[in-house]
Amino acid sequence: MREFGYQRAFDVPGAVALLGAEPEARYLGGGTNLVDLMKTGVERPALLIDVRELPLDRIEATDAGGLRIGATVTNSDLAAHPEVRRRYPALAQAVLAGASGQLRNMATVGGNLLQRTRCGYFTDVAKPCNKRVPGSGCPAIEGEHRNHAILGASAHCVAVHPSDMAVALAAFDAVVTYETADGPGELPLAEFYRPVGDTPHLETVLPAGALITGIVLPPAPVAAVSRYRKVRERASYAFAIGSIAAALDVRDGVVQEVRLAFGAVASRPWRAREAERLLTGGPVGAEAFAAAADAELAAARALPDNGYKVTLMRNLVVAVLSELSELPGAPGESGTTDLSGEAAR
Ligand SMILES: Cc1cc2nc3c(=O)[nH]c(=O)nc-3n(C[C@H](O)[C@H](O)[C@H](O)COP(=O)(O)OP(=O)(O)OC[C@H]3O[C@@H](n4cnc5c(N)ncnc54)[C@H](O)[C@@H]3O)c2cc1C
Ligand code: SF4
């Protein structure tokens, strides 16, 4: 590992100014991804700007009735927060499905959004990789791609985004807030991650040097009846091979509102808008859920070894929506359903 500087920032403008003065600097959250990548030589920052002392560690109600989550809130605190568990249970479940207790105690919301892919070619500096070294090629397409993308990939990169948290945030229309030297800004999560195209090394549309200050969750009564389901190769401490965040509001057997986002199938959380469109206003039931999943997955382009993800995601849609449709207490019927007990397990 090459030598690097370390500085702790105590206010937001100070953190942004430090990064502005050193283009090779990186913000340091919990360090659970960045430091690993520094050890392998994938990341070689000249300076780490520690953001954990910034006053961004709170979860607060917004005037609009949603929640504002600070960028340095740890994953553990986010998952344990009573209002997150009550109003957005799938978000608490998604966070708890990731990593381990120790890692979640360190990992921050800002760092979780910007964690890098787990593609083995990306993390091995001896291998070519368009994401790490633009123009060097994508060996995963001909090589190891069992866990790679089936949606939205390109001939330049087929990696998936590894975050569980971001999948639930996508389902709930989260907005990312940030600060630059020019002032504050915000980006809907749906626009935050770039399509892969021929620039897989450019992962977000965040302006250069931007510090993520937090996430705003708009009010979403439907989110109270929501669930995150993750499929992985081991029961714990493993990244998803497919996941889903879903929320459902059913009245008199008719879908009033549905939210669906897929994880581990694309370079970003995949909001299943076509499936949502088909389901809204229609009946519940395995047949309708499967038809909606098929419509969404019609865009899938599998590689030789990851076609199983198409079937996996279809089955996840049917299973999770079926469970949600059988739950009592959809919004508007008898209030909200508290799934936080499940989140805590
Ligand atoms: C063994 C292991 C298993 C894991 N399993 C899972 C899993 O199953 N699911 C899952 O979702 N995740 C998993 N993770 C990943 C973990 O969730 C991330 O490493 C973590 O969320 C990153 O947060 P951090 O604060 O440590 O980020 P850091 O490592 O500090 O930073 C990550 C990136 O974000 C940037 N950054 C940090 N904060 C800010 C900010 N405020 N503004 C702008 N840029 C910022 C950094 O510069 C860096 O580029 C696992 C990690 C490990 C090591
Ligand atoms: S899939 Fe993306 S990250 Fe993996 S080797 Fe190809 S270009 Fe690199």
Short mmCIF file of C-alpha atoms and ligand atoms in Angstrom, two decimals:
data_model
loop_
_atom_site.label_atom_id
_atom_site.label_comp_id
_atom_site.label_asym_id
_atom_site.label_seq_id
_atom_site.Cartn_x
_atom_site.Cartn_y
_atom_site.Cartn_z
CA MET A 1 0.00 0.00 0.00
CA ARG A 2 1.37 3.41 -0.86
CA GLU A 3 1.57 6.18 1.74
CA PHE A 4 -1.47 8.41 2.14
CA GLY A 5 -2.55 11.31 4.33
CA TYR A 6 -5.44 11.26 6.79
CA GLN A 7 -7.54 14.21 7.95
CA ARG A 8 -10.70 14.36 9.97
CA ALA A 9 -13.39 16.83 8.87
CA PHE A 10 -15.69 18.43 11.45
CA ASP A 11 -18.07 20.40 9.24
CA VAL A 12 -19.50 19.87 5.77
CA PRO A 13 -17.92 22.90 4.02
CA GLY A 14 -14.57 21.93 5.56
CA ALA A 15 -14.82 18.38 4.19
CA VAL A 16 -15.70 19.64 0.72
CA ALA A 17 -12.85 22.19 0.80
CA LEU A 18 -10.34 19.50 1.81
CA LEU A 19 -11.33 17.37 -1.16
CA GLY A 20 -11.29 20.38 -3.48
CA ALA A 21 -7.68 21.03 -2.51
CA GLU A 22 -6.55 17.45 -3.22
CA PRO A 23 -8.16 15.84 -6.30
CA GLU A 24 -6.64 12.46 -5.36
CA ALA A 25 -8.44 12.49 -1.99
CA ARG A 26 -11.35 10.23 -1.01
CA TYR A 27 -13.97 10.63 1.68
CA LEU A 28 -13.70 7.91 4.32
CA GLY A 29 -16.89 6.57 5.87
CA GLY A 30 -16.60 3.30 7.79
CA GLY A 31 -13.77 2.27 5.47
CA THR A 32 -15.21 -1.23 5.08
CA ASN A 33 -14.97 -1.07 1.30
CA LEU A 34 -12.47 1.69 0.59
CA VAL A 35 -9.75 0.36 2.88
CA ASP A 36 -10.09 -3.16 1.45
CA LEU A 37 -9.66 -1.72 -2.06
CA MET A 38 -6.63 0.25 -0.91
CA LYS A 39 -5.05 -2.93 0.42
CA THR A 40 -5.36 -4.60 -2.98
CA GLY A 41 -4.22 -1.51 -4.89
CA VAL A 42 -7.53 -0.88 -6.66
CA GLU A 43 -7.83 2.47 -4.86
CA ARG A 44 -4.74 4.62 -4.35
CA PRO A 45 -5.88 7.87 -2.70
CA ALA A 46 -3.34 10.47 -1.64
CA LEU A 47 -5.54 11.61 1.25
CA LEU A 48 -8.41 10.17 3.25
CA ILE A 49 -10.92 12.70 4.57
CA ASP A 50 -12.70 11.06 7.48
CA VAL A 51 -16.34 12.18 7.47
CA ARG A 52 -17.55 10.29 10.54
CA GLU A 53 -17.39 13.32 12.83
CA LEU A 54 -19.62 15.39 10.56
CA PRO A 55 -23.02 16.30 12.00
CA LEU A 56 -24.76 13.94 9.57
CA ASP A 57 -25.54 11.10 11.95
CA ARG A 58 -29.24 11.67 12.58
CA ILE A 59 -32.51 10.23 11.31
CA GLU A 60 -35.26 12.85 11.42
CA ALA A 61 -38.84 13.26 10.26
CA THR A 62 -39.29 15.65 7.33
CA ASP A 63 -42.04 18.27 7.18
CA ALA A 64 -43.51 16.33 4.24
CA GLY A 65 -43.96 13.25 6.41
CA GLY A 66 -40.96 11.23 5.27
CA LEU A 67 -37.55 10.62 6.81
CA ARG A 68 -34.18 12.31 6.37
CA ILE A 69 -31.26 9.94 7.00
CA GLY A 70 -27.81 11.46 7.49
CA ALA A 71 -24.92 10.14 5.40
CA THR A 72 -22.88 9.03 8.40
CA VAL A 73 -25.70 7.09 10.07
CA THR A 74 -24.31 3.59 10.47
CA ASN A 75 -26.04 0.67 8.81
CA SER A 76 -26.76 -0.74 12.30
CA ASP A 77 -28.44 2.44 13.51
CA LEU A 78 -30.46 2.71 10.31
CA ALA A 79 -31.79 -0.84 10.61
CA ALA A 80 -32.60 -0.41 14.31
CA HIS A 81 -34.43 2.90 14.03
CA PRO A 82 -38.07 2.47 15.13
CA GLU A 83 -39.48 4.76 12.42
CA VAL A 84 -37.53 2.99 9.67
CA ARG A 85 -38.74 -0.37 10.93
CA ARG A 86 -42.34 0.81 11.25
CA ARG A 87 -42.70 2.86 8.08
CA TYR A 88 -40.16 1.27 5.68
CA PRO A 89 -39.64 -2.28 7.03
CA ALA A 90 -38.07 -3.52 3.77
CA LEU A 91 -35.28 -0.97 4.23
CA ALA A 92 -34.45 -2.27 7.71
CA GLN A 93 -34.61 -5.85 6.41
CA ALA A 94 -32.34 -5.03 3.45
CA VAL A 95 -29.70 -3.46 5.66
CA LEU A 96 -29.81 -6.38 8.10
CA ALA A 97 -29.42 -8.81 5.20
CA GLY A 98 -26.04 -7.27 4.36
CA ALA A 99 -22.56 -8.00 5.67
CA SER A 100 -22.17 -8.80 9.40
CA GLY A 101 -22.97 -7.08 12.69
CA GLN A 102 -19.42 -5.74 13.03
CA LEU A 103 -19.39 -4.39 9.48
CA ARG A 104 -22.81 -2.78 9.86
CA ASN A 105 -21.58 -1.03 13.01
CA MET A 106 -18.86 0.63 10.90
CA ALA A 107 -20.50 1.04 7.48
CA THR A 108 -22.27 4.32 6.73
CA VAL A 109 -25.21 5.18 4.51
CA GLY A 110 -23.05 7.32 2.17
CA GLY A 111 -20.40 4.62 1.83
CA ASN A 112 -22.98 1.91 1.25
CA LEU A 113 -24.38 3.78 -1.77
CA LEU A 114 -20.90 4.20 -3.26
CA GLN A 115 -19.46 0.76 -2.50
CA ARG A 116 -17.86 -0.81 -5.55
CA THR A 117 -18.75 -4.02 -7.39
CA ARG A 118 -17.57 -7.40 -6.12
CA CYS A 119 -16.64 -8.61 -9.62
CA GLY A 120 -13.46 -10.65 -9.09
CA TYR A 121 -11.73 -9.11 -12.11
CA PHE A 122 -12.33 -5.62 -10.76
CA THR A 123 -10.72 -6.41 -7.42
CA ASP A 124 -7.71 -8.21 -8.99
CA VAL A 125 -5.29 -5.58 -10.30
CA ALA A 126 -3.44 -8.26 -12.30
CA LYS A 127 -6.50 -8.67 -14.56
CA PRO A 128 -7.93 -6.37 -17.24
CA CYS A 129 -11.20 -4.65 -16.33
CA ASN A 130 -12.94 -1.75 -18.08
CA LYS A 131 -14.32 -0.45 -14.81
CA ARG A 132 -10.88 -0.24 -13.18
CA VAL A 133 -8.80 0.54 -16.29
CA PRO A 134 -11.02 2.00 -19.04
CA GLY A 135 -10.45 0.31 -22.39
CA SER A 136 -8.66 -2.75 -20.97
CA GLY A 137 -11.55 -5.16 -21.66
CA CYS A 138 -14.15 -7.15 -19.77
CA PRO A 139 -12.93 -10.69 -19.09
CA ALA A 140 -16.10 -11.53 -17.15
CA ILE A 141 -18.14 -11.80 -20.36
CA GLU A 142 -16.14 -14.83 -21.54
CA GLY A 143 -15.07 -15.85 -18.04
CA GLU A 144 -16.60 -15.97 -14.56
CA HIS A 145 -20.00 -14.29 -14.67
CA ARG A 146 -22.33 -16.52 -12.64
CA ASN A 147 -23.21 -13.63 -10.33
CA HIS A 148 -23.25 -10.92 -12.97
CA ALA A 149 -25.94 -8.78 -14.60
CA ILE A 150 -28.92 -9.89 -16.67
CA LEU A 151 -30.48 -6.43 -17.04
CA GLY A 152 -29.07 -3.15 -18.37
CA ALA A 153 -25.54 -4.46 -18.94
CA SER A 154 -23.37 -3.61 -21.95
CA ALA A 155 -20.56 -5.19 -23.96
CA HIS A 156 -18.21 -3.13 -21.78
CA CYS A 157 -19.24 -4.34 -18.33
CA VAL A 158 -21.67 -6.87 -16.84
CA ALA A 159 -21.01 -6.24 -13.15
CA VAL A 160 -23.79 -5.82 -10.59
CA HIS A 161 -24.13 -3.27 -7.83
CA PRO A 162 -23.68 -5.07 -4.52
CA SER A 163 -25.77 -2.96 -2.12
CA ASP A 164 -28.86 -4.41 -0.47
CA MET A 165 -29.78 -1.09 1.12
CA ALA A 166 -29.92 0.72 -2.22
CA VAL A 167 -32.51 -1.73 -3.57
CA ALA A 168 -35.01 -0.84 -0.86
CA LEU A 169 -34.20 2.86 -1.29
CA ALA A 170 -34.95 2.53 -5.02
CA ALA A 171 -38.35 0.99 -4.29
CA PHE A 172 -39.21 3.92 -2.00
CA ASP A 173 -38.13 6.72 -4.38
CA ALA A 174 -35.29 7.92 -2.15
CA VAL A 175 -33.50 11.15 -2.98
CA VAL A 176 -29.75 11.54 -2.38
CA THR A 177 -28.62 14.92 -1.05
CA TYR A 178 -25.09 16.19 -1.48
CA GLU A 179 -22.87 19.21 -1.02
CA THR A 180 -20.26 20.67 -3.37
CA ALA A 181 -18.20 23.87 -3.27
CA ASP A 182 -21.07 25.43 -5.27
CA GLY A 183 -23.66 24.53 -2.62
CA PRO A 184 -26.15 21.76 -1.94
CA GLY A 185 -27.84 19.56 -4.52
CA GLU A 186 -30.05 16.50 -4.73
CA LEU A 187 -30.58 13.55 -7.03
CA PRO A 188 -33.40 11.01 -7.13
CA LEU A 189 -31.87 7.57 -6.60
CA ALA A 190 -33.44 6.53 -9.92
CA GLU A 191 -31.03 8.96 -11.64
CA PHE A 192 -28.09 8.60 -9.25
CA TYR A 193 -26.41 5.56 -10.89
CA ARG A 194 -25.40 5.92 -14.54
CA PRO A 195 -26.37 3.37 -17.18
CA VAL A 196 -23.26 1.27 -17.94
CA GLY A 197 -22.85 2.07 -21.65
CA ASP A 198 -19.22 2.35 -22.70
CA THR A 199 -18.16 4.13 -19.50
CA PRO A 200 -18.46 1.56 -16.71
CA HIS A 201 -15.78 3.40 -14.71
CA LEU A 202 -18.25 6.29 -14.23
CA GLU A 203 -20.79 4.88 -11.83
CA THR A 204 -22.87 7.83 -10.63
CA VAL A 205 -23.82 11.30 -11.78
CA LEU A 206 -22.63 12.89 -8.53
CA PRO A 207 -20.64 16.04 -9.36
CA ALA A 208 -16.88 15.71 -8.88
CA GLY A 209 -15.89 16.17 -5.24
CA ALA A 210 -19.48 15.97 -3.96
CA LEU A 211 -20.00 14.88 -0.38
CA ILE A 212 -23.15 12.84 0.15
CA THR A 213 -24.96 14.47 3.06
CA GLY A 214 -27.93 12.15 3.32
CA ILE A 215 -30.98 10.48 1.90
CA VAL A 216 -34.55 11.71 1.96
CA LEU A 217 -37.34 9.16 1.94
CA PRO A 218 -40.63 10.66 0.77
CA PRO A 219 -43.74 9.61 2.67
CA ALA A 220 -45.02 6.30 1.27
CA PRO A 221 -47.88 4.63 3.15
CA VAL A 222 -47.51 1.59 0.88
CA ALA A 223 -44.01 1.05 2.28
CA ALA A 224 -45.46 -0.01 5.64
CA VAL A 225 -46.40 -3.32 4.02
CA SER A 226 -43.08 -4.12 2.45
CA ARG A 227 -40.50 -6.85 2.44
CA TYR A 228 -36.93 -7.45 1.32
CA ARG A 229 -35.95 -10.96 0.28
CA LYS A 230 -32.36 -11.85 -0.55
CA VAL A 231 -31.08 -15.05 -2.14
CA ARG A 232 -27.43 -15.85 -1.54
CA GLU A 233 -25.12 -18.81 -1.72
CA ARG A 234 -24.68 -18.98 2.07
CA ALA A 235 -27.25 -18.24 4.75
CA SER A 236 -25.34 -15.20 6.01
CA TYR A 237 -22.36 -12.96 5.34
CA ALA A 238 -22.70 -13.20 1.56
CA PHE A 239 -23.71 -10.84 -1.22
CA ALA A 240 -27.00 -11.38 -3.04
CA ILE A 241 -27.26 -13.41 -6.23
CA GLY A 242 -30.75 -11.97 -6.56
CA SER A 243 -32.93 -9.87 -4.29
CA ILE A 244 -36.17 -7.98 -4.25
CA ALA A 245 -37.70 -5.11 -2.32
CA ALA A 246 -41.48 -5.09 -2.63
CA ALA A 247 -44.40 -3.14 -1.19
CA LEU A 248 -48.06 -3.77 -1.87
CA ASP A 249 -51.37 -2.06 -1.14
CA VAL A 250 -54.40 -4.21 -1.98
CA ARG A 251 -58.03 -3.29 -1.44
CA ASP A 252 -60.98 -5.54 -2.32
CA GLY A 253 -58.61 -7.81 -4.19
CA VAL A 254 -57.34 -5.02 -6.45
CA VAL A 255 -53.78 -3.70 -6.42
CA GLN A 256 -53.89 0.00 -5.49
CA GLU A 257 -50.15 0.52 -5.42
CA VAL A 258 -47.11 -1.68 -5.78
CA ARG A 259 -43.39 -1.01 -5.52
CA LEU A 260 -40.80 -3.45 -6.87
CA ALA A 261 -37.03 -3.16 -7.12
CA PHE A 262 -34.53 -5.91 -7.96
CA GLY A 263 -30.99 -6.28 -6.63
CA ALA A 264 -27.92 -8.14 -7.94
CA VAL A 265 -29.23 -8.19 -11.51
CA ALA A 266 -27.87 -4.90 -12.89
CA SER A 267 -25.19 -2.26 -12.37
CA ARG A 268 -27.69 -0.38 -10.21
CA PRO A 269 -30.81 -1.17 -8.23
CA TRP A 270 -33.39 -2.11 -10.86
CA ARG A 271 -36.79 -0.52 -10.38
CA ALA A 272 -39.28 -2.88 -12.02
CA ARG A 273 -41.54 -0.20 -13.45
CA GLU A 274 -43.05 -2.33 -16.21
CA ALA A 275 -44.14 -4.94 -13.66
CA GLU A 276 -45.53 -2.20 -11.41
CA ARG A 277 -47.48 -0.72 -14.32
CA LEU A 278 -49.04 -4.05 -15.25
CA LEU A 279 -50.00 -4.91 -11.69
CA THR A 280 -51.53 -1.58 -10.68
CA GLY A 281 -55.32 -1.70 -10.86
CA GLY A 282 -55.34 -5.43 -11.52
CA PRO A 283 -56.01 -8.54 -9.45
CA VAL A 284 -53.64 -10.19 -7.01
CA GLY A 285 -52.58 -13.80 -7.42
CA ALA A 286 -49.69 -15.91 -8.59
CA GLU A 287 -50.78 -15.71 -12.23
CA ALA A 288 -50.83 -11.90 -12.30
CA PHE A 289 -47.55 -11.67 -10.38
CA ALA A 290 -45.82 -14.10 -12.74
CA ALA A 291 -47.10 -12.26 -15.83
CA ALA A 292 -45.78 -8.97 -14.45
CA ALA A 293 -42.41 -10.53 -13.66
CA ASP A 294 -42.20 -12.01 -17.16
CA ALA A 295 -42.93 -8.62 -18.70
CA GLU A 296 -40.19 -6.97 -16.66
CA LEU A 297 -37.70 -9.74 -17.35
CA ALA A 298 -38.37 -9.76 -21.09
CA ALA A 299 -35.50 -7.26 -21.29
CA ALA A 300 -33.09 -9.72 -19.61
CA ARG A 301 -30.00 -10.71 -21.59
CA ALA A 302 -28.37 -13.65 -19.86
CA LEU A 303 -24.81 -14.86 -20.36
CA PRO A 304 -24.11 -18.63 -20.55
CA ASP A 305 -23.80 -19.07 -16.77
CA ASN A 306 -26.25 -16.59 -15.27
CA GLY A 307 -29.55 -17.45 -16.97
CA TYR A 308 -30.72 -18.96 -13.68
CA LYS A 309 -31.24 -15.38 -12.43
CA VAL A 310 -34.21 -14.90 -14.77
CA THR A 311 -36.05 -17.82 -13.15
CA LEU A 312 -34.86 -16.79 -9.70
CA MET A 313 -36.20 -13.26 -10.03
CA ARG A 314 -39.53 -14.47 -11.45
CA ASN A 315 -39.94 -16.82 -8.49
CA LEU A 316 -38.97 -14.06 -6.04
CA VAL A 317 -41.59 -11.70 -7.46
CA VAL A 318 -44.33 -14.32 -7.18
CA ALA A 319 -43.29 -15.47 -3.70
CA VAL A 320 -42.85 -12.05 -2.10
CA LEU A 321 -45.93 -10.43 -3.64
CA SER A 322 -48.00 -13.48 -2.67
CA GLU A 323 -46.82 -13.15 0.92
CA LEU A 324 -47.55 -9.43 1.01
CA SER A 325 -51.00 -9.87 -0.52
CA GLU A 326 -51.93 -12.28 2.25
CA LEU A 327 -50.86 -9.96 5.07
CA PRO A 328 -53.53 -8.13 7.05
CA GLY A 329 -53.51 -4.39 7.50
CA ALA A 330 -52.60 -2.92 4.14
CA PRO A 331 -52.66 0.89 4.33
CA GLY A 332 -56.18 2.17 4.13
CA GLU A 333 -57.71 -1.02 5.52
CA SER A 334 -56.67 -1.28 9.15
CA GLY A 335 -53.65 0.97 9.41
CA THR A 336 -50.10 -0.22 9.00
CA THR A 337 -48.59 -3.63 9.45
CA ASP A 338 -45.51 -3.69 11.65
CA LEU A 339 -43.03 -6.14 10.14
CA SER A 340 -40.24 -4.90 12.36
CA GLY A 341 -40.16 -8.14 14.31
CA GLU A 342 -39.00 -9.86 11.16
CA ALA A 343 -36.47 -7.11 10.51
CA ALA A 344 -34.94 -7.65 13.92
CA ARG A 345 -34.37 -11.37 13.42
C1 LIG B 1 -17.10 -9.13 4.07
C2 LIG B 1 -18.08 -8.12 3.59
C3 LIG B 1 -19.38 -8.51 3.31
C4 LIG B 1 -20.30 -7.56 2.87
N1 LIG B 1 -21.57 -7.98 2.56
C5 LIG B 1 -22.48 -7.07 2.10
C6 LIG B 1 -23.79 -7.46 1.73
O1 LIG B 1 -24.17 -8.63 1.84
N2 LIG B 1 -24.63 -6.49 1.27
C7 LIG B 1 -24.25 -5.18 1.15
O2 LIG B 1 -25.05 -4.35 0.73
N3 LIG B 1 -23.01 -4.80 1.47
C8 LIG B 1 -22.13 -5.70 1.94
N4 LIG B 1 -20.87 -5.31 2.25
C9 LIG B 1 -20.45 -3.97 1.89
C10 LIG B 1 -20.67 -2.96 2.97
O3 LIG B 1 -22.06 -2.75 3.10
C11 LIG B 1 -19.97 -1.70 2.47
O4 LIG B 1 -18.58 -1.95 2.53
C12 LIG B 1 -20.32 -0.52 3.31
O5 LIG B 1 -21.70 -0.24 3.28
C13 LIG B 1 -19.57 0.72 2.84
O6 LIG B 1 -19.76 1.75 3.78
P1 LIG B 1 -18.52 2.49 4.42
O7 LIG B 1 -19.05 3.61 5.22
O8 LIG B 1 -17.61 1.54 5.12
O9 LIG B 1 -17.82 3.02 3.10
P2 LIG B 1 -16.31 3.35 2.81
O10 LIG B 1 -15.57 2.09 2.59
O11 LIG B 1 -15.77 4.29 3.82
O12 LIG B 1 -16.46 4.15 1.44
C14 LIG B 1 -16.96 3.55 0.27
C15 LIG B 1 -16.94 4.59 -0.85
O13 LIG B 1 -17.85 5.64 -0.54
C16 LIG B 1 -17.17 6.91 -0.51
N5 LIG B 1 -17.84 7.67 0.55
C17 LIG B 1 -18.05 7.31 1.83
N6 LIG B 1 -18.82 8.21 2.46
C18 LIG B 1 -19.08 9.21 1.54
C19 LIG B 1 -19.83 10.42 1.58
N7 LIG B 1 -20.49 10.82 2.67
N8 LIG B 1 -19.87 11.16 0.45
C20 LIG B 1 -19.23 10.78 -0.67
N9 LIG B 1 -18.50 9.64 -0.76
C21 LIG B 1 -18.45 8.86 0.34
C22 LIG B 1 -15.73 6.59 -0.22
O14 LIG B 1 -14.86 7.59 -0.72
C23 LIG B 1 -15.58 5.28 -1.00
O15 LIG B 1 -15.38 5.55 -2.36
C24 LIG B 1 -19.92 -6.22 2.72
C25 LIG B 1 -18.62 -5.81 3.03
C26 LIG B 1 -17.70 -6.74 3.46
C27 LIG B 1 -16.30 -6.29 3.77
S1 SF4 B 2 -17.88 -7.05 -15.45
FE1 SF4 B 2 -17.23 -4.91 -15.22
S2 SF4 B 2 -16.12 -4.97 -13.30
FE2 SF4 B 2 -16.17 -7.08 -14.05
S3 SF4 B 2 -14.39 -7.39 -15.40
FE3 SF4 B 2 -16.03 -6.68 -16.70
S4 SF4 B 2 -15.67 -4.47 -16.78
FE4 SF4 B 2 -14.61 -5.20 -14.97
#
